Coordinates of C-alpha atoms in Angstrom, one line a residue:
X20 CA 11.5 55.4 21.2
X21 CA 13.6 56.2 24.3
X22 CA 15.9 53.8 25.9
X23 CA 17.0 53.3 29.6
X24 CA 20.7 52.7 30.3
X25 CA 21.8 51.2 33.6
X26 CA 25.4 51.9 34.5
X27 CA 28.0 52.1 37.2
X28 CA 28.9 55.7 36.7
X29 CA 27.3 58.7 34.9
X30 CA 29.4 61.7 34.2
X31 CA 27.8 65.0 33.2
X32 CA 30.2 67.2 31.4
X33 CA 33.0 66.4 29.0
X34 CA 35.5 69.0 30.0
X35 CA 38.9 68.2 31.6
X36 CA 37.6 66.8 34.8
X37 CA 34.8 64.8 33.3
X38 CA 37.0 63.2 30.6
X39 CA 39.5 62.3 33.1
X40 CA 37.0 60.5 35.2
X41 CA 35.5 58.7 32.3
X42 CA 38.8 57.5 30.9
X43 CA 40.2 56.3 34.2
X44 CA 36.9 54.6 35.4
X45 CA 36.3 52.7 32.1
X46 CA 39.8 51.5 31.9
X47 CA 39.5 50.2 35.5
X48 CA 36.5 48.1 34.6
X49 CA 33.5 50.3 35.3
X50 CA 30.6 50.7 33.0
X51 CA 30.5 54.5 32.2
X52 CA 28.1 56.8 30.6
X53 CA 29.2 60.4 29.6
X54 CA 26.9 63.1 28.8
X55 CA 27.8 66.4 27.0
X56 CA 25.4 68.8 25.4
X57 CA 28.0 71.1 23.7
X58 CA 31.6 70.5 22.6
X59 CA 33.8 67.6 23.8
X60 CA 36.8 69.0 25.7
X61 CA 34.7 71.8 27.4
X62 CA 35.8 75.3 28.1
X63 CA 39.5 74.5 28.4
X64 CA 40.0 73.1 24.9
X65 CA 37.5 75.3 23.0
X66 CA 37.3 78.6 24.8
X67 CA 39.9 78.7 27.5
X68 CA 43.4 77.4 28.0
X69 CA 44.1 76.1 24.7
X70 CA 43.1 79.1 22.5
X71 CA 44.2 81.7 24.9
X72 CA 47.8 80.3 25.0
X73 CA 47.8 79.9 21.3
X74 CA 47.0 83.7 20.8
X75 CA 49.5 84.5 23.5
X76 CA 52.2 82.7 21.6
X77 CA 51.3 84.6 18.5
X78 CA 51.5 87.9 20.4
X79 CA 54.8 86.8 21.8
X80 CA 56.2 86.2 18.5
X81 CA 55.2 89.6 17.3
X82 CA 56.8 91.1 20.4
X83 CA 60.1 89.3 19.7
X84 CA 60.2 90.7 16.2
X85 CA 59.8 94.2 17.6
X86 CA 62.6 93.9 20.2
X87 CA 65.1 91.8 18.4
X88 CA 67.6 94.6 18.2
X89 CA 68.7 93.6 21.7
X90 CA 70.5 90.7 20.0
X91 CA 72.0 92.8 17.2
X92 CA 69.2 91.8 14.8
X93 CA 67.3 94.5 13.1
X94 CA 63.9 94.7 14.5
X95 CA 60.9 95.0 12.3
X96 CA 57.3 95.9 12.8
X97 CA 55.3 92.6 12.1
X98 CA 52.5 92.4 9.6
X99 CA 49.7 90.7 11.4
X100 CA 47.1 88.8 9.4
X101 CA 44.4 88.5 12.1
X102 CA 42.5 85.9 10.3
X103 CA 45.5 83.8 10.0
X104 CA 46.1 84.2 13.8
X105 CA 42.6 82.9 14.2
X106 CA 43.3 79.9 11.9
X107 CA 46.3 79.3 14.1
X108 CA 44.3 79.2 17.2
X109 CA 41.7 76.8 15.3
X110 CA 44.5 74.5 14.2
X111 CA 45.9 74.1 17.8
X112 CA 42.5 73.1 18.9
X113 CA 42.0 70.8 16.0
X114 CA 45.3 69.0 16.9
X115 CA 44.1 68.3 20.4
X116 CA 40.6 67.6 19.7
X117 CA 41.0 63.9 18.8
X118 CA 42.2 63.1 22.2
X119 CA 39.0 64.4 23.7
X120 CA 36.7 63.2 20.9
X121 CA 33.5 61.1 21.0
X122 CA 35.3 58.5 18.9
X123 CA 38.2 58.1 21.3
X124 CA 36.0 57.7 24.3
X125 CA 33.7 55.2 22.6
X126 CA 36.7 53.3 21.5
X127 CA 37.6 53.1 25.3
X128 CA 34.2 51.7 26.0
X129 CA 32.4 54.8 27.3
X130 CA 28.8 55.4 26.2
X131 CA 28.7 59.0 25.0
X132 CA 25.4 60.9 24.9
X133 CA 25.3 64.3 23.1
X134 CA 22.5 66.1 24.7
X135 CA 21.6 68.1 27.7
X136 CA 21.4 66.2 31.0
X137 CA 18.5 66.8 33.5
X138 CA 18.0 65.0 36.8
X139 CA 14.6 63.3 37.1
X140 CA 15.3 61.8 40.4
X141 CA 18.1 61.3 43.0
X142 CA 19.6 58.3 40.9
X143 CA 18.3 59.2 37.5
X144 CA 19.1 61.5 34.6
X145 CA 17.4 62.1 31.3
X146 CA 19.4 63.2 28.2
X147 CA 17.2 63.5 25.2
X148 CA 15.2 60.4 24.9
X149 CA 17.5 58.3 27.0
X150 CA 17.1 57.7 30.7
X151 CA 20.3 56.9 32.6
X152 CA 20.3 55.2 36.0
X153 CA 23.5 54.9 37.7
X154 CA 25.1 53.9 41.0
X155 CA 27.2 57.0 41.1
X156 CA 27.0 60.4 39.2
X157 CA 29.7 62.9 38.6
X158 CA 28.7 66.5 37.8
X159 CA 31.5 68.2 35.9
X160 CA 29.7 70.9 34.0
X161 CA 32.4 73.6 34.5
X162 CA 31.9 77.4 34.6
X163 CA 31.1 80.3 32.1
X164 CA 32.0 83.9 31.9
X165 CA 30.1 86.0 34.5
X166 CA 28.6 89.1 33.1
X167 CA 28.5 92.0 35.8
X168 CA 25.2 93.9 36.2
X169 CA 26.5 97.0 34.3
X170 CA 23.9 99.4 32.9
X171 CA 23.3 98.9 29.3
X172 CA 25.5 95.7 29.0
X173 CA 22.6 93.8 27.5
X174 CA 22.2 96.2 24.7
X175 CA 25.7 96.2 23.3
X176 CA 27.5 93.4 21.5
X177 CA 30.2 92.2 23.9
X178 CA 32.8 89.4 23.8
X179 CA 33.7 86.8 26.3
X180 CA 36.2 84.1 26.3
X181 CA 33.7 82.0 24.3
X182 CA 33.6 84.4 21.4
X183 CA 36.8 86.5 21.4
X184 CA 38.7 83.8 19.6
X185 CA 36.3 83.8 16.7
X186 CA 37.3 87.4 15.5
X187 CA 38.6 87.3 12.0
X188 CA 39.6 91.0 12.1
X189 CA 41.9 92.8 14.6
X190 CA 39.9 95.1 17.0
X191 CA 40.8 98.5 16.4
X192 CA 40.4 99.4 20.1
X193 CA 39.6 96.7 22.6
X194 CA 38.2 97.5 25.9
X195 CA 38.6 94.8 28.6
X196 CA 36.5 94.7 31.6
X197 CA 38.4 92.8 34.3
X198 CA 42.1 92.9 35.2
X199 CA 42.4 89.2 36.4
X200 CA 44.5 86.6 34.7
X201 CA 42.1 86.2 31.7
X202 CA 41.6 89.9 31.1
X203 CA 45.3 90.7 31.5
X204 CA 46.4 87.9 29.3
X205 CA 44.1 88.8 26.4
X206 CA 44.8 92.4 26.8
X207 CA 48.4 91.9 26.3
X208 CA 48.2 89.5 23.5
X209 CA 45.8 91.7 21.5
X210 CA 48.0 94.8 22.1
X211 CA 51.1 92.8 20.8
X212 CA 49.0 91.9 17.7
X213 CA 48.5 95.5 17.0
X214 CA 45.2 96.5 18.7
X215 CA 44.8 99.4 21.0
X216 CA 43.8 98.2 24.3
X217 CA 42.3 99.6 27.5
X218 CA 42.2 97.5 30.6
X219 CA 39.6 98.5 33.3
X220 CA 39.9 97.0 36.8
X221 CA 37.7 98.0 39.8
X222 CA 40.6 97.1 42.3
X223 CA 44.1 96.2 41.3
X224 CA 45.2 94.4 38.2
X225 CA 46.2 90.8 39.1
X226 CA 45.2 91.6 42.6
X227 CA 45.1 87.9 43.9
X228 CA 48.9 87.4 43.6
X229 CA 51.8 89.0 45.5
X230 CA 51.9 92.7 44.5
X231 CA 55.8 92.7 44.4
X232 CA 55.8 89.9 41.8
X233 CA 52.7 91.1 39.8
X234 CA 54.3 94.5 39.4
X235 CA 56.6 93.0 36.9
X236 CA 53.7 92.0 34.6
X237 CA 51.8 95.1 35.3
X238 CA 54.9 97.2 34.2
X239 CA 55.4 95.1 31.0
X240 CA 51.7 95.6 30.1
X241 CA 52.0 99.3 30.3
X242 CA 55.3 99.2 28.3
X243 CA 53.6 97.2 25.7
X244 CA 51.0 100.0 25.3
X245 CA 48.1 98.6 27.4
X246 CA 46.4 101.6 28.9
X247 CA 45.6 100.4 32.5
X248 CA 42.9 102.1 34.5
X249 CA 42.7 100.7 38.1
X250 CA 40.4 101.6 41.0
X251 CA 37.6 102.7 38.7
X252 CA 33.9 102.0 38.8
X253 CA 32.1 101.2 35.5
X254 CA 28.8 103.1 35.4
X255 CA 27.3 102.1 32.1
X256 CA 28.1 100.9 28.5
X257 CA 26.3 102.0 25.5
X258 CA 26.5 101.7 21.6
X259 CA 27.7 104.7 19.7
X260 CA 27.1 103.7 16.0
X261 CA 29.6 101.0 15.3
X262 CA 31.6 101.7 18.5
X263 CA 31.0 101.0 22.2
X264 CA 31.4 103.5 24.9
X265 CA 32.1 102.8 28.6
X266 CA 31.4 105.4 31.1
X267 CA 33.7 105.1 34.3
X268 CA 34.2 107.0 37.4
X269 CA 37.5 107.6 39.3
X270 CA 37.7 109.6 42.5
X271 CA 34.3 111.2 41.8
X272 CA 35.2 112.1 38.2
X273 CA 33.4 110.7 35.3
X274 CA 34.9 109.8 32.0
X275 CA 33.9 108.0 28.7
X276 CA 36.1 105.7 26.9
X277 CA 35.2 104.6 23.4
X278 CA 36.4 101.5 21.5
X279 CA 35.5 99.3 18.8
X280 CA 35.1 96.0 20.8
X281 CA 34.2 95.3 24.4
X282 CA 35.6 92.0 26.1
X283 CA 34.1 91.0 29.5
X284 CA 36.4 89.1 31.6
X285 CA 35.2 89.8 35.1
X286 CA 35.1 86.3 36.8
X287 CA 33.1 83.1 36.3
X288 CA 30.0 81.5 37.3
X289 CA 29.3 77.8 37.9
X290 CA 27.2 76.0 35.2
X291 CA 24.2 74.7 37.3
X292 CA 21.3 76.0 35.3
X293 CA 19.1 73.4 33.7
X294 CA 20.2 70.4 35.6
X295 CA 17.3 70.3 37.9
X296 CA 19.6 69.8 40.9
X297 CA 16.6 70.2 43.3
X298 CA 15.1 66.9 42.0
X299 CA 18.3 65.1 42.7
X300 CA 18.5 66.6 46.2
X301 CA 21.7 68.5 45.5
X302 CA 22.4 71.8 47.4
X303 CA 23.9 74.5 45.3
X304 CA 24.1 78.4 45.1
X305 CA 25.1 80.8 42.3
X306 CA 28.8 80.1 43.4
X307 CA 28.5 76.4 42.7
X308 CA 27.5 73.1 44.1
X309 CA 28.2 72.5 47.8
X310 CA 30.6 69.5 48.3
X311 CA 32.3 67.9 51.3
X312 CA 36.0 67.0 51.5
X313 CA 35.4 63.9 49.4
X314 CA 33.6 66.1 46.6
X315 CA 30.3 64.4 47.5
X316 CA 27.2 66.7 47.3
X317 CA 24.3 66.6 49.7
X318 CA 23.2 63.5 47.8
X319 CA 26.2 61.3 48.6
X320 CA 25.8 59.3 45.3
X321 CA 26.4 62.4 43.4
X322 CA 29.9 64.0 43.2
X323 CA 30.8 67.5 41.8
X324 CA 34.2 68.3 40.5
X325 CA 36.1 71.2 38.9
X326 CA 34.8 74.8 38.5
X327 CA 31.1 73.7 39.2
X328 CA 32.1 72.7 42.7
X329 CA 32.8 76.4 43.5
X330 CA 36.4 76.3 44.4
X331 CA 39.6 77.1 42.6
X332 CA 38.8 77.3 38.8
X333 CA 41.8 75.6 37.2
X334 CA 41.9 72.8 34.7
X335 CA 44.6 71.0 36.7
X336 CA 42.2 71.2 39.8
X337 CA 39.5 69.3 37.9
X338 CA 42.1 66.8 36.9
X339 CA 43.1 66.3 40.6
X340 CA 39.4 66.1 41.6
X341 CA 39.0 63.3 39.0
X342 CA 41.5 61.1 40.9
X343 CA 39.7 61.8 44.2
X344 CA 36.4 60.8 42.8
X345 CA 37.6 57.6 41.2
X346 CA 39.1 56.5 44.7
X347 CA 35.8 57.3 46.2
X348 CA 33.4 56.1 43.7
X349 CA 35.3 53.0 42.4
X350 CA 37.3 51.8 45.3
X351 CA 35.1 53.0 48.1
X352 CA 38.2 54.7 49.7
X353 CA 37.5 57.8 51.8
X354 CA 39.9 60.0 49.8
X355 CA 39.7 63.7 50.6
X356 CA 40.6 66.6 48.4
X357 CA 43.3 69.1 49.8
X358 CA 43.7 72.4 48.1
X359 CA 46.5 73.8 50.3
X360 CA 49.2 73.4 47.6
X361 CA 47.3 74.1 44.3
X362 CA 49.5 76.0 42.0
X363 CA 48.5 78.6 39.4
X364 CA 50.0 80.5 36.6
X365 CA 49.0 83.6 34.8
X366 CA 50.5 83.6 31.2
X367 CA 51.2 87.3 30.8
X368 CA 54.7 88.3 29.8
X369 CA 56.4 88.0 32.2
X370 CA 54.6 84.9 33.6
X371 CA 53.3 85.0 37.2
X372 CA 53.4 81.6 39.1
X373 CA 52.4 80.9 42.7
X374 CA 52.0 78.0 45.2
X375 CA 51.2 78.0 48.9
X376 CA 51.1 81.2 51.1
X377 CA 52.0 84.7 49.9
X378 CA 54.2 86.8 52.1
X379 CA 51.2 88.7 53.5
X380 CA 49.3 85.4 54.3
X381 CA 52.3 83.9 55.9
X382 CA 53.0 86.9 58.2
X383 CA 49.4 87.1 59.1
X384 CA 49.5 83.5 60.2
X385 CA 52.9 83.1 61.6
X386 CA 54.1 86.4 62.4
X387 CA 57.9 87.3 62.9
X388 CA 59.1 83.7 62.4
X389 CA 58.6 84.1 58.7
X390 CA 61.6 84.8 56.6
X391 CA 61.2 85.8 52.9
X392 CA 63.9 84.9 50.4
X393 CA 64.3 86.8 47.1
X394 CA 66.5 86.3 44.1
X395 CA 66.5 88.4 40.9
X396 CA 66.6 87.0 37.4
X397 CA 69.2 89.7 36.8
X398 CA 71.7 87.6 38.7
X399 CA 71.0 84.6 36.5
X400 CA 73.4 83.9 33.6
X401 CA 70.9 82.3 31.4
X402 CA 68.5 85.2 31.8
X403 CA 71.3 87.6 30.9
X404 CA 72.2 85.5 27.7
X405 CA 68.6 85.8 26.6
X406 CA 68.1 89.4 27.7
X407 CA 65.2 88.4 29.9
X408 CA 66.3 89.7 33.2
X409 CA 63.2 91.2 34.5
X410 CA 62.1 88.5 37.0
X411 CA 62.0 87.7 40.7
X412 CA 61.4 84.6 42.8
X413 CA 60.2 85.0 46.4
X414 CA 60.1 82.1 48.7
X415 CA 58.4 82.3 52.0
X416 CA 60.0 80.1 54.8
X417 CA 58.7 79.4 58.4
X418 CA 60.2 77.8 61.4
X419 CA 63.1 75.5 61.1
X420 CA 63.3 76.0 57.3
X421 CA 59.7 74.9 56.5
X422 CA 58.6 76.1 53.0
X423 CA 55.3 77.9 53.2
X424 CA 55.1 79.2 49.7
X425 CA 56.7 80.5 46.6
X426 CA 55.9 83.2 44.0
X427 CA 57.8 83.7 40.8
X428 CA 57.5 86.5 38.2
X429 CA 59.6 86.0 35.2
X430 CA 60.0 84.2 31.8
X431 CA 58.9 80.6 32.1
X432 CA 57.8 81.1 35.5
X433 CA 55.1 78.4 35.2
X434 CA 57.9 75.8 34.4
X435 CA 60.0 77.0 37.3
X436 CA 57.3 76.5 39.8
X437 CA 57.0 72.7 39.6
X438 CA 59.9 72.0 42.1
X439 CA 58.4 74.3 44.7
X440 CA 54.9 72.5 44.3
X441 CA 56.7 69.1 45.0
X442 CA 58.5 70.6 47.9
X443 CA 55.3 71.9 49.6
X444 CA 53.3 68.9 48.8
X445 CA 55.9 66.5 50.3
X446 CA 56.7 68.7 53.2
X447 CA 60.3 69.3 52.1
X448 CA 62.5 71.9 53.9
X449 CA 64.5 74.7 52.3
X450 CA 67.6 72.6 52.8
X451 CA 66.4 70.1 50.3
X452 CA 66.0 72.8 47.6
X453 CA 69.4 74.4 48.4
X454 CA 71.3 71.2 48.3
X455 CA 69.8 70.0 45.0
X456 CA 72.1 70.4 42.0
X457 CA 70.7 72.7 39.2
X458 CA 72.1 72.3 35.8
X459 CA 74.1 75.4 34.4
X460 CA 73.2 77.7 32.8
X461 CA 69.5 77.4 33.4
X462 CA 66.8 79.6 34.9
X463 CA 66.3 76.9 37.4
X464 CA 69.3 78.1 39.2
X465 CA 67.1 81.1 40.4
X466 CA 65.3 78.8 42.7
X467 CA 68.4 77.1 43.9
X468 CA 70.1 80.5 44.7
X469 CA 67.1 81.7 46.6
X470 CA 67.0 78.7 48.7
X471 CA 70.7 78.9 49.3
X472 CA 70.3 82.5 50.6
X473 CA 68.5 81.1 53.6
X474 CA 71.9 80.0 55.0
X475 CA 73.9 83.0 53.9
X476 CA 73.9 84.8 57.2
X477 CA 74.9 81.6 59.2
X478 CA 77.5 80.5 56.6
X479 CA 79.4 83.7 56.2
X480 CA 78.8 85.2 59.6
X481 CA 81.5 85.9 62.2
X482 CA 80.9 82.6 64.1
X483 CA 81.6 80.6 61.0
X484 CA 84.8 82.7 60.3
X485 CA 86.1 82.0 63.9
X486 CA 85.4 78.1 63.5
X487 CA 87.3 78.2 60.2
X488 CA 90.3 80.2 61.5
X489 CA 90.4 77.8 64.6
X490 CA 90.5 74.7 62.4
X491 CA 93.1 76.0 60.0
X492 CA 95.5 76.3 62.9
X493 CA 95.8 72.6 62.7
X494 CA 97.2 72.5 59.2

């Protein structure tokens, strides 16, 4: 026998965004039903951020062993037990799982249904034998790997981020389709763990970030031994016995690359299939669900957050969306989402971190009033001590010292970005960053020095020297 649940808030999808809404809403007094057809924690915990950063950490450790001679320590070629690396990844997921588990959320008072959700009306969802009627709904179903329409792709075994972390043997030769963040991160990690890797990109590797900054990561990928093929067209893929061949075209010349494994990392698609959104009066497209600034769909009682809303696809954006939805759905406040200062990090080595406008974007919008500040990690004492001097910060500044954006390429760039996120979100000017005290010796001095360089010309120019000489006449 089925049951009918009447609730305040029904959330579809137990990934980062859905879990954040559920935990916040139930602790604020709302009656909450959470529906998840697959794994609690969603893509981030099980197939995305957590496992990818875990395997990146393993690859980094192997790289340190190979390059330890720079510290006077004999370097060694590490022996990589790939099944143990897989177990390491699984153990990290297992350590985090309890925080996202059914048990935890039910202990908070959330009713969790482990089944697929299908809208049966504008205010009703069915999950298995249970009908849920709610005052408000939140769709947080995330996204999945998009598979490009390459001839032969359906006839070969290929990996995505949902399957690559289950490999218990190291790929002999991994071919990666897609040179964005996911493809570049996993290409470098697998190369450092001993696999041959070829990275295929139709345009430019890490093409969405500032090219001056991403060149640092691109160069390190090549130094690590990743074969990078940019500006290519993939014509077809085919099985060749136990191997996979990829036919590419560059400048009119065709070529075949053969490898043991194929990883597809060529973008993401919103998870909208099977929800019967038409029944609920929700407008959507293959890119995602259409939402307004308050994250409401065309059915104003239904919100969509995170990847499925078709915008920036980051876990931290889903978490930010959760707060917007809670203010709207529970407190009836007309809170609007702003994506002007969303930061992102690509976890290659060196890391690439960015917030705000790039140099190109700023100059297109503001023209000659834009000033670009640069500071090299080579001039940082901590970077010298750790022999990690390949790095650069670029800060884009507008009229009257207004900070427009920041890009960092270097070790721990993601950690170094946060002050610039704060500065942009709070409308701080470059003087605030220049006057802040940075502890010595830390990499954070890179940002302070870049900010301070904004005043170099004025402070050490001829006008200042004249003023100082004049004042010194008086003793």
